[in-house]
Short mmCIF file of C-alpha atoms in Angstrom, two decimals:
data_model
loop_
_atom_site.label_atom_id
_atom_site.label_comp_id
_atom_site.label_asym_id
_atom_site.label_seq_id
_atom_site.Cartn_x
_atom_site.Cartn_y
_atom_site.Cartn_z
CA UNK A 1 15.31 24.52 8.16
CA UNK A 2 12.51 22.26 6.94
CA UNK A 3 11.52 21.79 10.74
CA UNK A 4 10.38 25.66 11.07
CA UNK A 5 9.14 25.44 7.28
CA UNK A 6 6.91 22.07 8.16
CA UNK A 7 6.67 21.14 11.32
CA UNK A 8 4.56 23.14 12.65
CA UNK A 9 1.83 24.81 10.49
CA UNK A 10 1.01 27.94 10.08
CA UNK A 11 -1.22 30.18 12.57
CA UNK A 12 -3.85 30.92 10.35
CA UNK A 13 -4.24 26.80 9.36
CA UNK A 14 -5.30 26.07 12.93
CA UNK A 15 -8.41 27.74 12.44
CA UNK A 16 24.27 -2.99 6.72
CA UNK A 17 26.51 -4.93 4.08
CA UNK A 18 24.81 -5.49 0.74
CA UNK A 19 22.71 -8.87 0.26
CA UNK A 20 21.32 -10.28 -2.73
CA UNK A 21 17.92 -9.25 -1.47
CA UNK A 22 18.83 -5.58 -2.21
CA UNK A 23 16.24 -3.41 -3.97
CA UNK A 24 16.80 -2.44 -7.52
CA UNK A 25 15.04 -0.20 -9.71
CA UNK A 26 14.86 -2.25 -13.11
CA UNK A 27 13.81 0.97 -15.04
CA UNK A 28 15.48 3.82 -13.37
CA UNK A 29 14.85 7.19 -12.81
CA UNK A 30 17.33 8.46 -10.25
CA UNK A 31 15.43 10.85 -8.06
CA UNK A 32 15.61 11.99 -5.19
CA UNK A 33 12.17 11.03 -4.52
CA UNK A 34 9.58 11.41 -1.48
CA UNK A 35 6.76 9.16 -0.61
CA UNK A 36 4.05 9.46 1.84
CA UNK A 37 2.59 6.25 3.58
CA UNK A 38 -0.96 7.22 5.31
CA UNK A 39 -2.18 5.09 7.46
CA UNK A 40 -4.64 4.32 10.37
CA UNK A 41 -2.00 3.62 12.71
CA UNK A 42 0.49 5.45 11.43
CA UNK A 43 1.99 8.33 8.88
CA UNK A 44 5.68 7.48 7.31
CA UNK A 45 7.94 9.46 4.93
CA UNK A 46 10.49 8.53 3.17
CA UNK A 47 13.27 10.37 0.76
CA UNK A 48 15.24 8.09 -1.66
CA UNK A 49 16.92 8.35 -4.85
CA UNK A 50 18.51 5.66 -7.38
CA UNK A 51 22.09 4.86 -7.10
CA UNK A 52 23.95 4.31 -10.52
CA UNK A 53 23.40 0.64 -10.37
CA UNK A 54 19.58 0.75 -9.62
CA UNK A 55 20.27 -0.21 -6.12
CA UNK A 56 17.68 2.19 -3.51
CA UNK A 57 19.77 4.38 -1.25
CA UNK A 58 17.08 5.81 1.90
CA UNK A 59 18.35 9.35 1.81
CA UNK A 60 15.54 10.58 5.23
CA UNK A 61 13.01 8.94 7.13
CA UNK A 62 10.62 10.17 9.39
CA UNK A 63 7.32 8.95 11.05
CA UNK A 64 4.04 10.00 13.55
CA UNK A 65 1.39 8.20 15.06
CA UNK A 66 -1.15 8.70 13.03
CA UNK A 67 -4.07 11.18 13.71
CA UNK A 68 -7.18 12.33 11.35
CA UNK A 69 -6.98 9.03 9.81
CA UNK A 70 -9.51 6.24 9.76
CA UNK A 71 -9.12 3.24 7.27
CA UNK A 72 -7.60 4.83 5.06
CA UNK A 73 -9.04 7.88 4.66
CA UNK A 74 -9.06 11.51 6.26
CA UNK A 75 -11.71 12.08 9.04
CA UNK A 76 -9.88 14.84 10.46
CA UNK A 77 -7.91 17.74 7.99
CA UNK A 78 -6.18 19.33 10.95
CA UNK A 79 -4.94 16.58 13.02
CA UNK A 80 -4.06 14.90 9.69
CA UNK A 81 -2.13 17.86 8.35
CA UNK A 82 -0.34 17.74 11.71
CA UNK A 83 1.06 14.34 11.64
CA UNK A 84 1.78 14.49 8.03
CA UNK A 85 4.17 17.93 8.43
CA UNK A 86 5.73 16.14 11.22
CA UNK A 87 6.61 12.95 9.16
CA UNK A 88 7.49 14.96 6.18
CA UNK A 89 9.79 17.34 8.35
CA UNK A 90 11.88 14.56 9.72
CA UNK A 91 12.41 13.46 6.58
CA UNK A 92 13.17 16.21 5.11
CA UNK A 93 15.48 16.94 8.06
CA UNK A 94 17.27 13.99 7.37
CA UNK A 95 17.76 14.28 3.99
CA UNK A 96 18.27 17.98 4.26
CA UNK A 97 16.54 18.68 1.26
CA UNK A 98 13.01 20.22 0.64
CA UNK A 99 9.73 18.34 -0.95
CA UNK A 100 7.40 19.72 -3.44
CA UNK A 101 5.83 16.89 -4.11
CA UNK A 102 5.20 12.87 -3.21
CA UNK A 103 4.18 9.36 -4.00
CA UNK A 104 1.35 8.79 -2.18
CA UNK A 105 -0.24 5.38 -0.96
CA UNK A 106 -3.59 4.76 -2.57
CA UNK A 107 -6.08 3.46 0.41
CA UNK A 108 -8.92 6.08 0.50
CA UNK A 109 -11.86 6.52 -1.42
CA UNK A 110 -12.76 2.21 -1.54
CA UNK A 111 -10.44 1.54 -4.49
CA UNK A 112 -11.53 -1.14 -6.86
CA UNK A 113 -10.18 -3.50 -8.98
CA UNK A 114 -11.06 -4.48 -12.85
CA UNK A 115 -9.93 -6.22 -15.90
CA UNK A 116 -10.56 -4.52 -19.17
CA UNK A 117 -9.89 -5.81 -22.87
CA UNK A 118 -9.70 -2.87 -25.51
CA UNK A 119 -9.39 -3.21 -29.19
CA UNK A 120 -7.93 -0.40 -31.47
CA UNK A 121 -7.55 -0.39 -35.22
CA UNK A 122 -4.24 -0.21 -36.58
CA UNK A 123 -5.17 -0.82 -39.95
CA UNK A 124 -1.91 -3.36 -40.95
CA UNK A 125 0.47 -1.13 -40.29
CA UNK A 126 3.02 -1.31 -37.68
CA UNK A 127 2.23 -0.15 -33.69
CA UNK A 128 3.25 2.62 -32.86
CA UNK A 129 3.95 4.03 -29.13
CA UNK A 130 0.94 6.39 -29.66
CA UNK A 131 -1.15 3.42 -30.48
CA UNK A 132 -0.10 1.95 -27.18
CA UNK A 133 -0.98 5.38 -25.26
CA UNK A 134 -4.63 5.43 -26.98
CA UNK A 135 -5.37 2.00 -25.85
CA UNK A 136 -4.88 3.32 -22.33
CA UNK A 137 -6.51 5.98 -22.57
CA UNK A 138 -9.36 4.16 -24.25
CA UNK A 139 -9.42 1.91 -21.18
CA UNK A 140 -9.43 4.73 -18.69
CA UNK A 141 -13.03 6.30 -20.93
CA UNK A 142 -14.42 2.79 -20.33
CA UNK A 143 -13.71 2.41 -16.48
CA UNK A 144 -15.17 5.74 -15.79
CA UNK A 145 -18.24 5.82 -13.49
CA UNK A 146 -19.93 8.62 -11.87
CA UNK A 147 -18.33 10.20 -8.73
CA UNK A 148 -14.99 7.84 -9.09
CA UNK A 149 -11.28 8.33 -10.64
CA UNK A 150 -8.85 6.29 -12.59
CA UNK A 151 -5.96 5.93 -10.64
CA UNK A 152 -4.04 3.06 -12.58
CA UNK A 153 -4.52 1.93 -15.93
CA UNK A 154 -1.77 -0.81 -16.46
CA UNK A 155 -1.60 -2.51 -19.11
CA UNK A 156 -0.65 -6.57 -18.63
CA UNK A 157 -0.96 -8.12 -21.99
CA UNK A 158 -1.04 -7.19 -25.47
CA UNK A 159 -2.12 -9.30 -28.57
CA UNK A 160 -1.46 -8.37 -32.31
CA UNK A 161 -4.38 -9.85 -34.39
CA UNK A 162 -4.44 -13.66 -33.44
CA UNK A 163 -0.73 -13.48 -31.74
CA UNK A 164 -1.58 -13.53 -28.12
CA UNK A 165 1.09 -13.43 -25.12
CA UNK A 166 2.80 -9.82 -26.81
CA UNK A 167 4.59 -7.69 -24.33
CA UNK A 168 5.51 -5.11 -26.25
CA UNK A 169 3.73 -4.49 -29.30
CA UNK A 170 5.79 -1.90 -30.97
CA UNK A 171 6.83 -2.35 -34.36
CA UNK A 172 4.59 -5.30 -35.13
CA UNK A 173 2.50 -5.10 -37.97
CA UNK A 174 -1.30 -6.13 -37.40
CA UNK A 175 -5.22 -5.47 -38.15
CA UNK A 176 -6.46 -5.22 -34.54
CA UNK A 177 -4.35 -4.32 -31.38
CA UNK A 178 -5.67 -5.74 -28.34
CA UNK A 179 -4.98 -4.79 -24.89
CA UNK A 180 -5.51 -6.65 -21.19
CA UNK A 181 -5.56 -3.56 -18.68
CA UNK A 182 -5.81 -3.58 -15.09
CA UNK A 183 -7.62 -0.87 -14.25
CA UNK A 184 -7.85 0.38 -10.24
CA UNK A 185 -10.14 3.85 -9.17
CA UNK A 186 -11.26 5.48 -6.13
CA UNK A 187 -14.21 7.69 -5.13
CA UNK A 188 -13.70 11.21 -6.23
CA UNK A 189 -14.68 13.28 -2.52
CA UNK A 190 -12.12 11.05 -0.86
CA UNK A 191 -9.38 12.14 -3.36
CA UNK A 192 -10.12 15.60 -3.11
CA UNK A 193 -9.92 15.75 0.80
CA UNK A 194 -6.50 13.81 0.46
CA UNK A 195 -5.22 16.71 -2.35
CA UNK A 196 -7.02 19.34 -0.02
CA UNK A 197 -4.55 17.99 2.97
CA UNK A 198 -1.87 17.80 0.95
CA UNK A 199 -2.02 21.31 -0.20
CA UNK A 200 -1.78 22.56 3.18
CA UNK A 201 1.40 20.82 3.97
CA UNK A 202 2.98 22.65 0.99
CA UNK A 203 3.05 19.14 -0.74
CA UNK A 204 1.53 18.22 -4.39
CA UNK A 205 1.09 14.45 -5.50
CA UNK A 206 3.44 13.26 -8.05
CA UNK A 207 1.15 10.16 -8.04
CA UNK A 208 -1.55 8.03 -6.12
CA UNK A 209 0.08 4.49 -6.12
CA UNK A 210 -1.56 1.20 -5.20
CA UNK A 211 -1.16 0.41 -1.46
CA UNK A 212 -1.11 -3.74 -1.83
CA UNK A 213 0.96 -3.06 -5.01
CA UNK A 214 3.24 -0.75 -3.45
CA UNK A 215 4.19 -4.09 -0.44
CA UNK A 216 4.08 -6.40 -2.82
CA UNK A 217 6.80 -4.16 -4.59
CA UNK A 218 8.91 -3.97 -1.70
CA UNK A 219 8.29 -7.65 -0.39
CA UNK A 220 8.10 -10.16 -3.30
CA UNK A 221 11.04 -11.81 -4.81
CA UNK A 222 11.41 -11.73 -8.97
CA UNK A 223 10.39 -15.20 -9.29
CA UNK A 224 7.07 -14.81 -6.79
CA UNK A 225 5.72 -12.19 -8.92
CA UNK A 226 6.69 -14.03 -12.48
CA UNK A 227 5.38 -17.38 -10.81
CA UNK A 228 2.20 -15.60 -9.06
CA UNK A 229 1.90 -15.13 -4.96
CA UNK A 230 -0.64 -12.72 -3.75
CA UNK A 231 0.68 -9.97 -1.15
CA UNK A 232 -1.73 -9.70 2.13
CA UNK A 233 -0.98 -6.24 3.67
CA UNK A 234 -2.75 -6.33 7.44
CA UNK A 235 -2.25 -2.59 8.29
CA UNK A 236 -3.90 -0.59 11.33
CA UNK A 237 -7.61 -0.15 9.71
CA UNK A 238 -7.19 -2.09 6.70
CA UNK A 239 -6.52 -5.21 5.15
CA UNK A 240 -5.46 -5.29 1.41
CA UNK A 241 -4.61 -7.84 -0.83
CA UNK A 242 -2.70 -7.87 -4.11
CA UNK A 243 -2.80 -10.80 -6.61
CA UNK A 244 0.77 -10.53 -8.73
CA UNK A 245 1.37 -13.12 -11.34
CA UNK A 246 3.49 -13.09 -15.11
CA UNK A 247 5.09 -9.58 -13.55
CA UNK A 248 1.96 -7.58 -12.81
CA UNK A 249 -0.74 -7.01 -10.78
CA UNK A 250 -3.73 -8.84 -11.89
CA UNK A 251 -6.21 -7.82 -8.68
CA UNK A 252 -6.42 -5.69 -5.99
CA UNK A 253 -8.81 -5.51 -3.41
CA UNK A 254 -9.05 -3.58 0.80
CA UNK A 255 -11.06 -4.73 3.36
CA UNK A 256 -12.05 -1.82 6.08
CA UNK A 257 -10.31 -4.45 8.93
CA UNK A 258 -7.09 -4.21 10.50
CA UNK A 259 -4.70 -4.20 13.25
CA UNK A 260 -6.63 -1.45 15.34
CA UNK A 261 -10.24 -3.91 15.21
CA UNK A 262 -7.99 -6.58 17.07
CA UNK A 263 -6.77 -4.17 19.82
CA UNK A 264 -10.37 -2.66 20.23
CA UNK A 265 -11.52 -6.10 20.62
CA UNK A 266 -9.09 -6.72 23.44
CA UNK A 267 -10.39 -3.58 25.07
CA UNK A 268 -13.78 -3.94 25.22
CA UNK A 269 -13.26 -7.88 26.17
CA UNK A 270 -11.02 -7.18 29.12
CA UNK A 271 -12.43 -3.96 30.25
CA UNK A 272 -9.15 -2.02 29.60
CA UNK A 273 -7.69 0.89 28.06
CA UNK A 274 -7.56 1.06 24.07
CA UNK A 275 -3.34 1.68 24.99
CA UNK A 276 -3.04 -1.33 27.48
CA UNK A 277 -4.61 -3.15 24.80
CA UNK A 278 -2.09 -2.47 22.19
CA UNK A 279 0.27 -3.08 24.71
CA UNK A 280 -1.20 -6.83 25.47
CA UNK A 281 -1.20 -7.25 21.87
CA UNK A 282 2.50 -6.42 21.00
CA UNK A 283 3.71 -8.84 24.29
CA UNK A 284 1.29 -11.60 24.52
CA UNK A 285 -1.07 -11.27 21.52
CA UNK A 286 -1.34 -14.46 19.73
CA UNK A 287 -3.71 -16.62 17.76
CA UNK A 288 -2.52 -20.25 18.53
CA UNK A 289 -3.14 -21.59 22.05
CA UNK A 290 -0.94 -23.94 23.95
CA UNK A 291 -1.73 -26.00 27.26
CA UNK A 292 0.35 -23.21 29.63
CA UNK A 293 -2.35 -20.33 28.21
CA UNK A 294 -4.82 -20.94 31.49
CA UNK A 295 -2.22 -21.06 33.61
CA UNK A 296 -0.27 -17.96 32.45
CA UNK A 297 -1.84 -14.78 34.12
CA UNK A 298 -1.52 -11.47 32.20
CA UNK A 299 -1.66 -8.28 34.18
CA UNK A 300 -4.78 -5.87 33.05
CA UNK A 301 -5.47 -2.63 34.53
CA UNK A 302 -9.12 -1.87 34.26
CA UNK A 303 -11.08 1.13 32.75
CA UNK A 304 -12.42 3.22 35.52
CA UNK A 305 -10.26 1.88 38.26
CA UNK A 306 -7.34 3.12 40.55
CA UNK A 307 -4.05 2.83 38.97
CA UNK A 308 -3.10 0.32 41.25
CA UNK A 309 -5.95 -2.11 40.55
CA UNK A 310 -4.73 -4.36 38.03
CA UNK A 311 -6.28 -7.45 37.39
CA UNK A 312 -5.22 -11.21 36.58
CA UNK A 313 -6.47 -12.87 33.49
CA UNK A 314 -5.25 -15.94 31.94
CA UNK A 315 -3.59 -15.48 28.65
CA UNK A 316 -6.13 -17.79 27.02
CA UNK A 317 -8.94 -15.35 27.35
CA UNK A 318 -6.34 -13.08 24.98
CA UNK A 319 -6.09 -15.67 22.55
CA UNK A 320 -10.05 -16.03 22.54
CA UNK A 321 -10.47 -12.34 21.80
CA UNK A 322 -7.43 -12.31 19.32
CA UNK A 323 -8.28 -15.30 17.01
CA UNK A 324 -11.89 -14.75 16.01
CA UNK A 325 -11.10 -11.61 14.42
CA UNK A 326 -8.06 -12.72 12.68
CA UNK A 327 -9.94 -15.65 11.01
CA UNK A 328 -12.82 -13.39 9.84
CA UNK A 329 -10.21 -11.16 8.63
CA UNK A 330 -8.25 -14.60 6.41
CA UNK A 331 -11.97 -15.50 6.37
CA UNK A 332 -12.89 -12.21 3.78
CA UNK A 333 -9.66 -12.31 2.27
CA UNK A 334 -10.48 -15.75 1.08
CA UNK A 335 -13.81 -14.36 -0.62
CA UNK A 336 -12.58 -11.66 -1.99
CA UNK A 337 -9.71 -13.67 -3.95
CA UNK A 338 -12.59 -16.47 -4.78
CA UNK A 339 -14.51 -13.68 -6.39
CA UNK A 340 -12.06 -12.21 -8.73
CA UNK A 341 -11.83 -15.17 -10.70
CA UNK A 342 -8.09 -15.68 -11.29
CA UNK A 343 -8.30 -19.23 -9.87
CA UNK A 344 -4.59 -19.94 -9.63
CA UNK A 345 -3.18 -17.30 -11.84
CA UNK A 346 -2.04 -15.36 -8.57
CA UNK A 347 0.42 -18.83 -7.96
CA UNK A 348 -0.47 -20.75 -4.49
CA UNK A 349 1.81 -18.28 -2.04
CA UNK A 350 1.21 -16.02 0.29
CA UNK A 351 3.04 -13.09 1.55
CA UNK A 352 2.12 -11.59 4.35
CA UNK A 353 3.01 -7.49 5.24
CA UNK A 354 2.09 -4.97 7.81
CA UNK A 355 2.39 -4.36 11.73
CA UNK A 356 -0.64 -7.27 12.38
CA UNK A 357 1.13 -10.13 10.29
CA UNK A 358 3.84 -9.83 13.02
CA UNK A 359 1.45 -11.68 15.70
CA UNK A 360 2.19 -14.64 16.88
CA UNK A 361 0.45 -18.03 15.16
CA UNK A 362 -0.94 -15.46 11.98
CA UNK A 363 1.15 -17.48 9.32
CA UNK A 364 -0.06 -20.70 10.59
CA UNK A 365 -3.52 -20.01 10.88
CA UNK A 366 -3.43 -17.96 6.91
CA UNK A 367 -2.15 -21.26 5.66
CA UNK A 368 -4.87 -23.16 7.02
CA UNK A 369 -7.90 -20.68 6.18
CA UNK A 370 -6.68 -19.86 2.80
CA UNK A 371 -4.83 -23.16 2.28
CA UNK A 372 -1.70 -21.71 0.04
CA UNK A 373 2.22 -21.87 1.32
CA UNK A 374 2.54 -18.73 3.57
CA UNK A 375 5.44 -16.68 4.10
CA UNK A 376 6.07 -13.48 6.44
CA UNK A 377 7.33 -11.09 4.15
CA UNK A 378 9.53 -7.46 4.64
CA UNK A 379 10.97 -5.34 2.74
CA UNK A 380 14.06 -5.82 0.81
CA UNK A 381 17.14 -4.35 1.83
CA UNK A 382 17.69 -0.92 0.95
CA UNK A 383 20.96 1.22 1.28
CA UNK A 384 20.81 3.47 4.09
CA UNK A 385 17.47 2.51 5.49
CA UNK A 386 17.18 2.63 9.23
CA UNK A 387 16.96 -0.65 11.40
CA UNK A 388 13.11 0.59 12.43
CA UNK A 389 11.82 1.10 8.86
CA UNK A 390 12.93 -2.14 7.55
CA UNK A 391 10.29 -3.89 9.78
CA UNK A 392 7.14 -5.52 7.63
CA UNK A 393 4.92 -2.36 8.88
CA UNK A 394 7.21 -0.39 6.22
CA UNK A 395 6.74 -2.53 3.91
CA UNK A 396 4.55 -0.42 1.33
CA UNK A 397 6.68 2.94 2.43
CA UNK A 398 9.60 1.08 0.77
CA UNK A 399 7.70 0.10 -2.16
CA UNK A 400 6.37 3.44 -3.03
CA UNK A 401 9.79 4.68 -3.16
CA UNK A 402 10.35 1.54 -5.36
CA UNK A 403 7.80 2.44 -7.88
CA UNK A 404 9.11 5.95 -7.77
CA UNK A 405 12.15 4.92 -9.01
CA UNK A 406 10.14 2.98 -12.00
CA UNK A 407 9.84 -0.55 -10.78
CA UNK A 408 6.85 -2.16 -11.30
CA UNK A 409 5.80 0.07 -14.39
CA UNK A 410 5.38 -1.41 -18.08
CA UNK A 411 7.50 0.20 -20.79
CA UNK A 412 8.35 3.06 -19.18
CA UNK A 413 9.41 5.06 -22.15
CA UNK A 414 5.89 5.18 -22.72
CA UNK A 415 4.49 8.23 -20.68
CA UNK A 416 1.39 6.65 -19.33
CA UNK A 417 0.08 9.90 -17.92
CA UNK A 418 -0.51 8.91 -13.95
CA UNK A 419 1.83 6.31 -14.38
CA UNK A 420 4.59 8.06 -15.44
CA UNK A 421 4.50 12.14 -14.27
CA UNK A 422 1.67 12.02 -11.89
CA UNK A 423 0.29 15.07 -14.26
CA UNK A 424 -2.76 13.13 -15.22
CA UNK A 425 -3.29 12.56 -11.35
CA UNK A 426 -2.70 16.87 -10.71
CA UNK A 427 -5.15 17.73 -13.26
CA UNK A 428 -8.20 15.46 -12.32
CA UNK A 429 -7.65 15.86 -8.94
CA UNK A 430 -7.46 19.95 -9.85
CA UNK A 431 -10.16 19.48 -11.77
CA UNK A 432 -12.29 17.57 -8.99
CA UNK A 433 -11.43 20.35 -6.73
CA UNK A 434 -12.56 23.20 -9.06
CA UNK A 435 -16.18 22.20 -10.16
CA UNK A 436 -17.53 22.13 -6.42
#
């Protein structure tokens, strides 16, 4: 059914046993659920719902190579719309069920990260839920800057009058309420292509969620994110980063580098096809040499020549293509966390995500650029889930679905608008839409 419904657009649009690692919503809303992952490389859905206990049960899965896509954002509506209906159809297949909306990754538009502190006047009586809700909101007026969107406004610390440390400030009695938010937005055009795509697959978005927060969701342990680890996510045309620490997110930040800059890299270096190049990667790509390297030869079949031509070249010449790029890649990463100022707040780990973390010698040489305890990270078991999504490219797929559910999210009897319904999120991006 869904397969004639999305798989193929319409006419006129052309022009395991359970381990302790399992994933549990805390907070839980039971679903079903579907989430979109867009990526450079690739485009992922996946249906879920809640089970009783809070444990994640995958209910369809479905995924394309991607196409329209660049670094996070849509270059091309129709090849875009494409893979996405072809994803979503799978899925939906699977499932046998129907979507009318999704969780979408957030990676489009350049999506910043910032701190806020907001005071509001309570006037010594006791705080009050709305109280809580105007102090978001408050912080969402202040982030605003021409031509960009809120996305997230979370909040990560509360203090009444001169008690700091408050999680939950209902009920207590104070002068001054003051909130920490984290606050994360993204250009305005980019969002309204996205919604524009989205609409023609029949789909509406329940909510724009985090990328990096969304892996570190489905790849951090309780204590790592109470402790502080920051979640490296090295997808096909970007890198992101979150910094997780007392529960929440304190930073986010992308870089417009990925898995797809190392196999270019490979191509143009070794005069070969952009898909022999991936396929060098995946067997042979590395970023620690050994002493056998010069003597190993790797077949490479050159641009331009007969089929049969395929030329010898000694693995280390890989390795010399493969390694510069991944250190200027740690390199940035390393900058980018030195400028946010959270010094250690973010804990000294590392988790790395995504397809390019799976290379061989990446953890060793991440430990030594950014000089933290490194860890390869994927996602925690979830009921259901097939073998090939439970890789560390899935890794914010299953973490969308995770948030969906309601982990991640602070006091979520609170309806934090976007947070919470994804109505906030309907009505700006509506809104965006409208006033061109």
């Amino acid at each position: 059914m869904s397969e004639m419904l999305r798989g193929t657009p319409p006419l006129e649009r052309g022009a395991k046993p359970q381990s302790d690692d399992t994933l549990r919503a805390r907070n839980t809303r039971s679903g079903p659920f579907g989430v979109l992952d867009l990526g450079s490389s690739k485009v992922a859905c996946l249906i879920g719902r809640a089970e009783s206990d809070g444990r994640l049960r995958a209910l369809g899965f479905g995924w394309q190579k991607s196409r329209g896509i660049k670094s996070g954002g849509i270059v091309d509506l129709d090849e875009a719309e494409k893979a996405i209906r072809a994803a979503v159809g799978a899925a939906e297949d699977m499932a046998d069920t129907r979507l009318k909306s999704v969780y979408v990754n957030l990676s489009c538009g350049q999506p910043e990260s910032r701190l806020f502190n907001v005071q509001w006047p309570v006037d010594g009586r006791a705080v009050t839920a709305e109280d809580v809700k105007r102090v978001v909101r408050e912080a969402r007026a202040r982030a605003t800057s021409d031509g960009r969107a809120t996305i997230h406004a979370l909040p990560l610390s509360f203090s009444a009058d001169e008690t700091p440390g408050v999680t939950d400030p209902r009920g207590l009695f104070c002068d001054t309420l003051t909130a920490k938010l984290h606050v994360i937005d993204a250009g305005n055009t980019a969002l309204r292509t996205l919604s524009a795509c989205l609409s023609r697959c029949e789909l509406d978005i329940a909510a724009l969620v985090s990328a990096p927060m969304a892996a570190g969701l489905a790849s951090l342990v309780g204590d790592e994110r109470e402790l502080g680890a920051t979640v490296i996510d090295m997808g096909g045309g970007t890198t992101t980063m979150a910094v997780f620490g007392d529960g929440h997110v304190l930073h986010t930040a992308q870089l417009p580098l990925g898995g797809i800059h190392v196999t270019n890299d490979i191509a143009r270096g070794l005069s070969t096809s952009v898909a022999h190049a991936e396929r060098l990667k995946a067997l042979y790509g590395n970023c620690q040499g050994s002493p056998d390297d010069e003597r190993e030869l790797l077949p490479v079949p050159q641009v331009g020549e007969d089929e049969h031509h395929i030329a010898k070249m000694p693995r280390s010449m890989l390795i010399s293509i493969v390694k510069p790029r991944l250190e200027e890649i740690f390199e940035l990463v390393k900058d980018r966390l030195e400028t946010a100022g959270l010094g250690r707040a973010g804990g000294t780990r590392v988790v790395l995500t995504g397809g390019a973390s799976q290379l061989g010698g990446v953890r060793e040489l991440s430990s030594h650029i950014l000089e933290r305890n490194v860890r390869l990270g994927r996602p925690g078991s979830m009921i259901g889930l097939p073998d090939s999504a439970s890789s560390a490219n899935f890794a914010t797929l299953v973490g969308l679905l995770a948030f969906a559910t309601g982990e991640g999210q602070t006091m979520q009897d609170i309806n934090f608008d976007s947070e919470r319904t994804g109505g906030w999120v309907r009505n700006v991006i509506n809104f965006l839409i409208n006033r061109v």
